[in-house]
PDB file of C-alpha atoms in Angstrom:
ATOM      1  CA  MET O 869       0.194  -0.116   0.193  1.00 36.00           C
ATOM      2  CA  GLY O 870       2.170   3.454  -0.992  1.00 36.00           C
ATOM      3  CA  ILE O 871       2.059   6.440   0.283  1.00 34.00           C
ATOM      4  CA  ASP O 872       1.971   9.596  -1.975  1.00 38.00           C
ATOM      5  CA  LYS O 873       3.887  13.105  -1.193  1.00 36.00           C
ATOM      6  CA  GLN O 874       1.194  14.532   1.581  1.00 38.00           C
ATOM      7  CA  GLY O 875       1.369  11.299   4.016  1.00 37.00           C
ATOM      8  CA  ILE O 876      -1.820   9.684   1.941  1.00 35.00           C
ATOM      9  CA  ASP O 877      -2.478   6.075   1.191  1.00 36.00           C
ATOM     10  CA  LYS O 878      -3.875   5.420  -2.095  1.00 35.00           C
ATOM     11  CA  GLN O 879      -7.131   4.597  -0.146  1.00 38.00           C
ATOM     12  CA  GLY O 880      -7.079   8.255   1.797  1.00 39.00           C
ATOM     13  CA  ILE O 881      -5.659   6.745   4.896  1.00 37.00           C
ATOM     14  CA  ASP O 882      -2.763   9.089   6.161  1.00 40.00           C
ATOM     15  CA  GLN O 883       0.288   7.794   8.464  1.00 37.00           C
ATOM     16  CA  GLN O 884      -1.703   8.483  11.445  1.00 40.00           C
ATOM     17  CA  GLY O 885      -4.717   6.258  10.646  1.00 42.00           C
ATOM     18  CA  ASN O 886      -6.901   9.026  10.134  1.00 44.00           C
ATOM     19  CA  ASP O 887      -9.191   9.133   7.406  1.00 50.00           C
ATOM     20  CA  GLU O 888      -8.417  12.263   5.405  1.00 54.00           C
ATOM     21  CA  ASP O 889     -10.000  11.241   1.513  1.00 71.00           C
ATOM     22  CA  PRO O 890      -8.941  13.984  -0.465  1.00 79.00           C
ATOM     23  CA  ARG O 891     -11.600  12.717  -3.176  1.00 79.00           C
ATOM     24  CA  LYS O 892     -14.385  12.157  -0.368  1.00 80.00           C
ATOM     25  CA  GLN O 893     -13.390  16.032   0.914  1.00 85.00           C
ATOM     26  CA  ARG O 894     -13.884  17.177  -2.689  1.00 89.00           C
ATOM     27  CA  SER O 895     -17.231  15.713  -3.415  1.00 90.00           C
ATOM     28  CA  ARG O 896     -18.121  16.744  -0.096  1.00 89.00           C
ATOM     29  CA  SER O 897     -17.253  20.463  -0.892  1.00 91.00           C
ATOM     30  CA  ARG O 898     -18.670  20.452  -4.425  1.00 93.00           C
ATOM     31  CA  LEU O 899     -22.044  19.163  -3.284  1.00 94.00           C
ATOM     32  CA  LEU O 900     -21.716  21.472  -0.529  1.00 92.00           C
ATOM     33  CA  ASP O 901     -21.058  24.479  -3.192  1.00 94.00           C
ATOM     34  CA  ALA O 902     -23.537  23.573  -5.392  1.00 95.00           C
ATOM     35  CA  ALA O 903     -26.743  23.342  -2.325  1.00 93.00           C
ATOM     36  CA  THR O 904     -25.051  26.664  -1.198  1.00 90.00           C
ATOM     37  CA  THR O 905     -25.799  27.859  -4.624  1.00 92.00           C
ATOM     38  CA  LEU O 906     -28.974  26.640  -5.544  1.00 91.00           C
ATOM     39  CA  LEU O 907     -30.047  27.777  -1.786  1.00 86.00           C
ATOM     40  CA  ALA O 908     -28.852  31.741  -2.005  1.00 82.00           C
ATOM     41  CA  GLU O 909     -30.553  31.976  -5.845  1.00 85.00           C
ATOM     42  CA  GLY O 910     -33.864  29.950  -5.816  1.00 83.00           C
ATOM     43  CA  GLY O 911     -34.647  29.363  -1.928  1.00 79.00           C
ATOM     44  CA  VAL O 912     -35.478  26.296  -0.195  1.00 79.00           C
ATOM     45  CA  ASP O 913     -37.096  24.524  -3.249  1.00 83.00           C
ATOM     46  CA  ALA O 914     -34.255  25.152  -5.203  1.00 88.00           C
ATOM     47  CA  VAL O 915     -32.441  22.653  -3.196  1.00 88.00           C
ATOM     48  CA  THR O 916     -33.049  18.765  -5.034  1.00 91.00           C
ATOM     49  CA  ILE O 917     -31.100  16.018  -4.641  1.00 93.00           C
ATOM     50  CA  ASP O 918     -31.237  15.695  -8.889  1.00 95.00           C
ATOM     51  CA  ALA O 919     -30.489  19.861  -8.678  1.00 95.00           C
ATOM     52  CA  VAL O 920     -27.836  19.759  -6.477  1.00 95.00           C
ATOM     53  CA  THR O 921     -26.414  16.525  -7.526  1.00 95.00           C
ATOM     54  CA  LYS O 922     -26.483  17.502 -11.387  1.00 95.00           C
ATOM     55  CA  LEU O 923     -24.771  21.069 -10.157  1.00 95.00           C
ATOM     56  CA  ALA O 924     -22.062  19.027  -8.596  1.00 94.00           C
ATOM     57  CA  ASN O 925     -21.837  16.498 -11.118  1.00 94.00           C
ATOM     58  CA  VAL O 926     -21.771  14.235  -8.503  1.00 92.00           C
ATOM     59  CA  ALA O 927     -23.425  10.562  -8.253  1.00 93.00           C
ATOM     60  CA  ARG O 928     -26.375  10.630  -6.446  1.00 93.00           C
ATOM     61  CA  ALA O 929     -25.444   7.329  -4.068  1.00 93.00           C
ATOM     62  CA  THR O 930     -21.799   9.643  -3.707  1.00 91.00           C
ATOM     63  CA  LEU O 931     -24.767  12.366  -1.718  1.00 92.00           C
ATOM     64  CA  TYR O 932     -26.233   9.934   0.198  1.00 91.00           C
ATOM     65  CA  ARG O 933     -22.344   8.773   1.480  1.00 89.00           C
ATOM     66  CA  HIS O 934     -22.190  12.093   3.065  1.00 89.00           C
ATOM     67  CA  PHE O 935     -25.843  13.268   3.946  1.00 87.00           C
ATOM     68  CA  ASP O 936     -28.483  10.473   5.041  1.00 84.00           C
ATOM     69  CA  SER O 937     -31.038  12.921   3.457  1.00 83.00           C
ATOM     70  CA  GLY O 938     -31.676  16.257   1.635  1.00 83.00           C
ATOM     71  CA  THR O 939     -32.695  17.835   4.973  1.00 81.00           C
ATOM     72  CA  GLU O 940     -29.194  17.198   6.438  1.00 83.00           C
ATOM     73  CA  LEU O 941     -27.861  18.636   3.207  1.00 87.00           C
ATOM     74  CA  LEU O 942     -29.720  21.914   3.406  1.00 84.00           C
ATOM     75  CA  ALA O 943     -29.250  22.256   6.652  1.00 81.00           C
ATOM     76  CA  ALA O 944     -25.333  22.287   6.170  1.00 84.00           C
ATOM     77  CA  ALA O 945     -25.744  24.600   3.069  1.00 85.00           C
ATOM     78  CA  PHE O 946     -28.024  26.792   5.861  1.00 81.00           C
ATOM     79  CA  ALA O 947     -25.059  26.711   8.189  1.00 78.00           C
ATOM     80  CA  ARG O 948     -22.822  27.672   5.274  1.00 81.00           C
ATOM     81  CA  LEU O 949     -24.782  31.041   4.545  1.00 78.00           C
ATOM     82  CA  LEU O 950     -25.427  32.407   8.045  1.00 74.00           C
ATOM     83  CA  PRO O 951     -22.862  34.895   9.030  1.00 70.00           C
ATOM     84  CA  PRO O 952     -20.334  34.483  11.479  1.00 69.00           C
ATOM     85  CA  VAL O 953     -21.262  35.357  15.476  1.00 66.00           C
ATOM     86  CA  PRO O 954     -20.429  38.658  15.962  1.00 69.00           C
ATOM     87  CA  GLU O 955     -18.022  39.486  18.451  1.00 74.00           C
ATOM     88  CA  MET O 956     -18.699  41.214  21.278  1.00 77.00           C
ATOM     89  CA  SER O 957     -16.558  43.803  24.031  1.00 80.00           C
ATOM     90  CA  GLY O 958     -18.852  43.320  27.171  1.00 79.00           C
ATOM     91  CA  GLU O 959     -17.637  46.450  28.012  1.00 85.00           C
ATOM     92  CA  GLY O 960     -20.143  49.066  29.306  1.00 89.00           C
ATOM     93  CA  ASP O 961     -22.997  49.270  30.730  1.00 90.00           C
ATOM     94  CA  LEU O 962     -26.707  47.469  29.896  1.00 92.00           C
ATOM     95  CA  ARG O 963     -27.873  50.211  27.214  1.00 93.00           C
ATOM     96  CA  ALA O 964     -24.031  50.405  25.442  1.00 93.00           C
ATOM     97  CA  GLN O 965     -24.105  46.666  25.773  1.00 92.00           C
ATOM     98  CA  LEU O 966     -27.543  46.508  23.692  1.00 93.00           C
ATOM     99  CA  LEU O 967     -26.537  48.922  21.537  1.00 93.00           C
ATOM    100  CA  GLU O 968     -23.194  47.222  20.043  1.00 92.00           C
ATOM    101  CA  LEU O 969     -25.378  44.007  20.020  1.00 90.00           C
ATOM    102  CA  LEU O 970     -27.852  45.299  18.323  1.00 91.00           C
ATOM    103  CA  THR O 971     -26.201  47.006  15.806  1.00 91.00           C
ATOM    104  CA  SER O 972     -23.877  44.164  14.975  1.00 87.00           C
ATOM    105  CA  GLN O 973     -27.103  41.788  14.825  1.00 84.00           C
ATOM    106  CA  ALA O 974     -28.478  44.473  12.493  1.00 85.00           C
ATOM    107  CA  LYS O 975     -25.361  44.201  10.001  1.00 83.00           C
ATOM    108  CA  ALA O 976     -25.252  40.474   9.871  1.00 77.00           C
ATOM    109  CA  ILE O 977     -28.772  39.628   9.161  1.00 77.00           C
ATOM    110  CA  GLU O 978     -28.511  42.833   6.350  1.00 78.00           C
ATOM    111  CA  SER O 979     -25.437  40.472   4.959  1.00 74.00           C
ATOM    112  CA  ALA O 980     -27.627  37.420   4.821  1.00 68.00           C
ATOM    113  CA  PRO O 981     -29.319  36.089   1.952  1.00 67.00           C
ATOM    114  CA  ILE O 982     -33.021  36.851   2.560  1.00 60.00           C
ATOM    115  CA  GLN O 983     -34.485  33.235   2.091  1.00 54.00           C
ATOM    116  CA  VAL O 984     -31.608  32.029   4.662  1.00 58.00           C
ATOM    117  CA  THR O 985     -33.232  34.828   7.170  1.00 53.00           C
ATOM    118  CA  ALA O 986     -36.730  33.963   6.692  1.00 52.00           C
ATOM    119  CA  MET O 987     -36.401  30.053   7.264  1.00 50.00           C
ATOM    120  CA  CYS O 988     -34.275  31.033  10.325  1.00 52.00           C
ATOM    121  CA  TRP O 989     -36.613  33.374  11.930  1.00 43.00           C
ATOM    122  CA  LEU O 990     -39.937  31.961  10.186  1.00 41.00           C
ATOM    123  CA  GLY O 991     -39.417  28.125   9.542  1.00 41.00           C
ATOM    124  CA  LEU O 992     -36.408  26.724  11.811  1.00 44.00           C
ATOM    125  CA  GLY O 993     -38.128  26.431  14.749  1.00 45.00           C
ATOM    126  CA  PRO O 994     -41.498  24.190  14.323  1.00 41.00           C
ATOM    127  CA  GLU O 995     -40.166  22.433  10.966  1.00 43.00           C
ATOM    128  CA  LEU O 996     -37.892  22.687   8.589  1.00 43.00           C
ATOM    129  CA  LYS O 997     -38.988  19.689   6.499  1.00 46.00           C
ATOM    130  CA  GLY O 998     -39.004  17.223   9.051  1.00 48.00           C
ATOM    131  CA  TYR O 999     -35.972  18.523  11.005  1.00 43.00           C
ATOM    132  CA  SER O1000     -37.335  19.808  14.583  1.00 44.00           C
ATOM    133  CA  SER O1001     -34.739  22.350  15.903  1.00 43.00           C
ATOM    134  CA  VAL O1002     -35.654  21.235  19.054  1.00 44.00           C
ATOM    135  CA  ASP O1003     -34.736  17.880  18.658  1.00 48.00           C
ATOM    136  CA  ALA O1004     -31.474  19.296  17.071  1.00 44.00           C
ATOM    137  CA  LEU O1005     -29.898  19.721  20.095  1.00 43.00           C
ATOM    138  CA  SER O1006     -29.916  15.942  20.949  1.00 47.00           C
ATOM    139  CA  THR O1007     -29.777  14.820  17.418  1.00 49.00           C
ATOM    140  CA  ASP O1008     -26.788  12.488  16.694  1.00 54.00           C
ATOM    141  CA  LYS O1009     -26.907  14.146  12.963  1.00 60.00           C
ATOM    142  CA  PRO O1010     -23.786  16.726  13.138  1.00 64.00           C
ATOM    143  CA  GLU O1011     -25.228  19.090  10.220  1.00 65.00           C
ATOM    144  CA  LEU O1012     -28.260  19.151  12.244  1.00 62.00           C
ATOM    145  CA  ARG O1013     -26.962  19.664  15.266  1.00 62.00           C
ATOM    146  CA  SER O1014     -24.653  22.242  14.166  1.00 64.00           C
ATOM    147  CA  LEU O1015     -27.122  24.500  12.130  1.00 68.00           C
ATOM    148  CA  ARG O1016     -29.235  24.308  15.487  1.00 65.00           C
ATOM    149  CA  GLN O1017     -26.081  25.670  17.539  1.00 67.00           C
ATOM    150  CA  THR O1018     -25.205  28.184  15.031  1.00 66.00           C
ATOM    151  CA  VAL O1019     -28.445  29.636  15.328  1.00 67.00           C
ATOM    152  CA  PHE O1020     -28.654  29.700  18.601  1.00 66.00           C
ATOM    153  CA  GLU O1021     -25.571  31.455  19.475  1.00 65.00           C
ATOM    154  CA  GLN O1022     -25.710  33.979  16.376  1.00 64.00           C
ATOM    155  CA  TYR O1023     -29.603  34.842  17.064  1.00 67.00           C
ATOM    156  CA  ARG O1024     -30.322  34.054  20.916  1.00 76.00           C
ATOM    157  CA  HIS O1025     -27.035  33.196  22.695  1.00 77.00           C
ATOM    158  CA  ALA O1026     -25.664  36.849  22.953  1.00 80.00           C
ATOM    159  CA  PHE O1027     -28.764  38.199  23.947  1.00 85.00           C
ATOM    160  CA  ASP O1028     -28.784  35.775  27.083  1.00 85.00           C
ATOM    161  CA  ARG O1029     -25.401  36.714  28.492  1.00 85.00           C
ATOM    162  CA  ILE O1030     -26.646  40.518  28.541  1.00 89.00           C
ATOM    163  CA  LEU O1031     -29.941  40.485  29.146  1.00 88.00           C
ATOM    164  CA  ARG O1032     -29.502  37.141  31.707  1.00 87.00           C
ATOM    165  CA  SER O1033     -26.638  39.243  33.549  1.00 87.00           C
ATOM    166  CA  PRO O1034     -27.537  39.918  37.231  1.00 88.00           C
ATOM    167  CA  ASP O1035     -27.367  43.636  36.446  1.00 86.00           C
ATOM    168  CA  ALA O1036     -29.562  42.906  33.852  1.00 89.00           C
ATOM    169  CA  ILE O1037     -31.342  41.333  36.106  1.00 88.00           C
ATOM    170  CA  ASP O1038     -31.846  43.843  38.607  1.00 89.00           C
ATOM    171  CA  ALA O1039     -32.826  46.922  36.644  1.00 90.00           C
ATOM    172  CA  LEU O1040     -35.209  45.216  34.179  1.00 89.00           C
ATOM    173  CA  GLY O1041     -36.834  43.402  36.909  1.00 86.00           C
ATOM    174  CA  GLU O1042     -39.567  40.900  35.804  1.00 83.00           C
ATOM    175  CA  TYR O1043     -40.820  40.662  32.289  1.00 83.00           C
ATOM    176  CA  ASP O1044     -41.356  37.743  29.549  1.00 85.00           C
ATOM    177  CA  TYR O1045     -38.022  37.317  27.355  1.00 84.00           C
ATOM    178  CA  ASP O1046     -39.480  35.790  24.568  1.00 81.00           C
ATOM    179  CA  VAL O1047     -41.135  39.036  23.964  1.00 86.00           C
ATOM    180  CA  ALA O1048     -38.198  41.228  24.780  1.00 88.00           C
ATOM    181  CA  LEU O1049     -36.068  39.397  22.327  1.00 85.00           C
ATOM    182  CA  ALA O1050     -39.137  40.384  19.688  1.00 85.00           C
ATOM    183  CA  GLN O1051     -39.049  43.857  20.615  1.00 89.00           C
ATOM    184  CA  LEU O1052     -35.607  43.836  20.056  1.00 90.00           C
ATOM    185  CA  VAL O1053     -34.404  42.080  17.046  1.00 84.00           C
ATOM    186  CA  GLY O1054     -38.267  41.814  15.507  1.00 84.00           C
ATOM    187  CA  PRO O1055     -37.834  45.330  13.918  1.00 89.00           C
ATOM    188  CA  LEU O1056     -34.105  43.916  12.418  1.00 84.00           C
ATOM    189  CA  VAL O1057     -35.979  40.757  10.611  1.00 78.00           C
ATOM    190  CA  LEU O1058     -39.001  42.439   9.521  1.00 82.00           C
ATOM    191  CA  THR O1059     -36.746  45.289   7.712  1.00 84.00           C
ATOM    192  CA  LYS O1060     -35.019  42.463   6.116  1.00 77.00           C
ATOM    193  CA  LEU O1061     -37.425  40.624   4.875  1.00 73.00           C
ATOM    194  CA  ALA O1062     -39.750  43.741   3.505  1.00 78.00           C
ATOM    195  CA  THR O1063     -36.770  44.428   1.792  1.00 73.00           C
ATOM    196  CA  LEU O1064     -36.683  48.187   3.245  1.00 80.00           C
ATOM    197  CA  THR O1065     -33.897  50.325   4.112  1.00 85.00           C
ATOM    198  CA  PRO O1066     -31.238  48.634   6.689  1.00 84.00           C
ATOM    199  CA  LEU O1067     -31.661  50.172  10.069  1.00 86.00           C
ATOM    200  CA  GLY O1068     -28.347  51.709  11.347  1.00 89.00           C
ATOM    201  CA  GLU O1069     -27.278  52.854  14.083  1.00 91.00           C
ATOM    202  CA  ALA O1070     -29.220  55.477  15.232  1.00 93.00           C
ATOM    203  CA  ALA O1071     -32.217  53.256  14.496  1.00 93.00           C
ATOM    204  CA  CYS O1072     -30.342  50.683  16.621  1.00 94.00           C
ATOM    205  CA  GLU O1073     -30.008  53.429  19.417  1.00 95.00           C
ATOM    206  CA  GLN O1074     -34.021  53.978  19.599  1.00 94.00           C
ATOM    207  CA  ILE O1075     -35.191  50.584  19.866  1.00 95.00           C
ATOM    208  CA  VAL O1076     -32.711  50.125  22.541  1.00 95.00           C
ATOM    209  CA  ASP O1077     -33.836  53.318  24.272  1.00 94.00           C
ATOM    210  CA  ASP O1078     -37.284  52.303  23.663  1.00 93.00           C
ATOM    211  CA  PHE O1079     -36.956  49.271  25.671  1.00 93.00           C
ATOM    212  CA  LEU O1080     -35.216  50.523  28.321  1.00 93.00           C
ATOM    213  CA  ALA O1081     -37.801  52.648  28.737  1.00 92.00           C
ATOM    214  CA  ALA O1082     -40.712  51.210  28.596  1.00 89.00           C
ATOM    215  CA  ARG O1083     -39.260  48.759  31.732  1.00 87.00           C
ATOM    216  CA  GLY O1084     -38.579  52.686  33.574  1.00 83.00           C
ATOM    217  CA  VAL O1085     -34.697  52.228  32.995  1.00 82.00           C
ATOM    218  CA  SER O1086     -33.087  55.707  32.000  1.00 74.00           C
ATOM    219  CA  SER O1087     -31.136  55.664  28.906  1.00 62.00           C
TER     220      SER O1087
END
């Protein structure tokens, strides 16, 4: 069994015994490239097994060696199109932190393709062609778990860290957390879905100030 210059044998096993078959990686990459392109250009309905394999020039049997179903492939494509999780400084008071987060979220949502934004906010929670976001947290399917975790980190976890901090709880008192998220993030999502003019920092500042004022917190 020969070893090539990169230390990979003819069956794709490296000298450490790890499965790193470059052909397998290339076919997976082509499938994801194709699915991502179809999703961004035509939405969920465009991501069919036939369309993906044709665009990727990969056999259907090869697709099923990488993904158990079209749903898993779609989840992987969604994860690819989501913008990266913004880094927060964690500095300043409650208002400053919320403003920093909301401004960064506005930019992230604006950069995401419209189909991805719509599905993540309107369809991902209850169902995505048989995919349950609740079940995905404990699923053994890495593509579904990865997508759910990415969405959680992007659109909720950052708010959790701020709104559920001791300082925030002390300042805001008791309130409906889900309603609070809708009040803060809802305008950003609606702006994207309705293809309105993107909200800038001034608009984000107004949203944060209105949210705090409604709970008796002076800005």
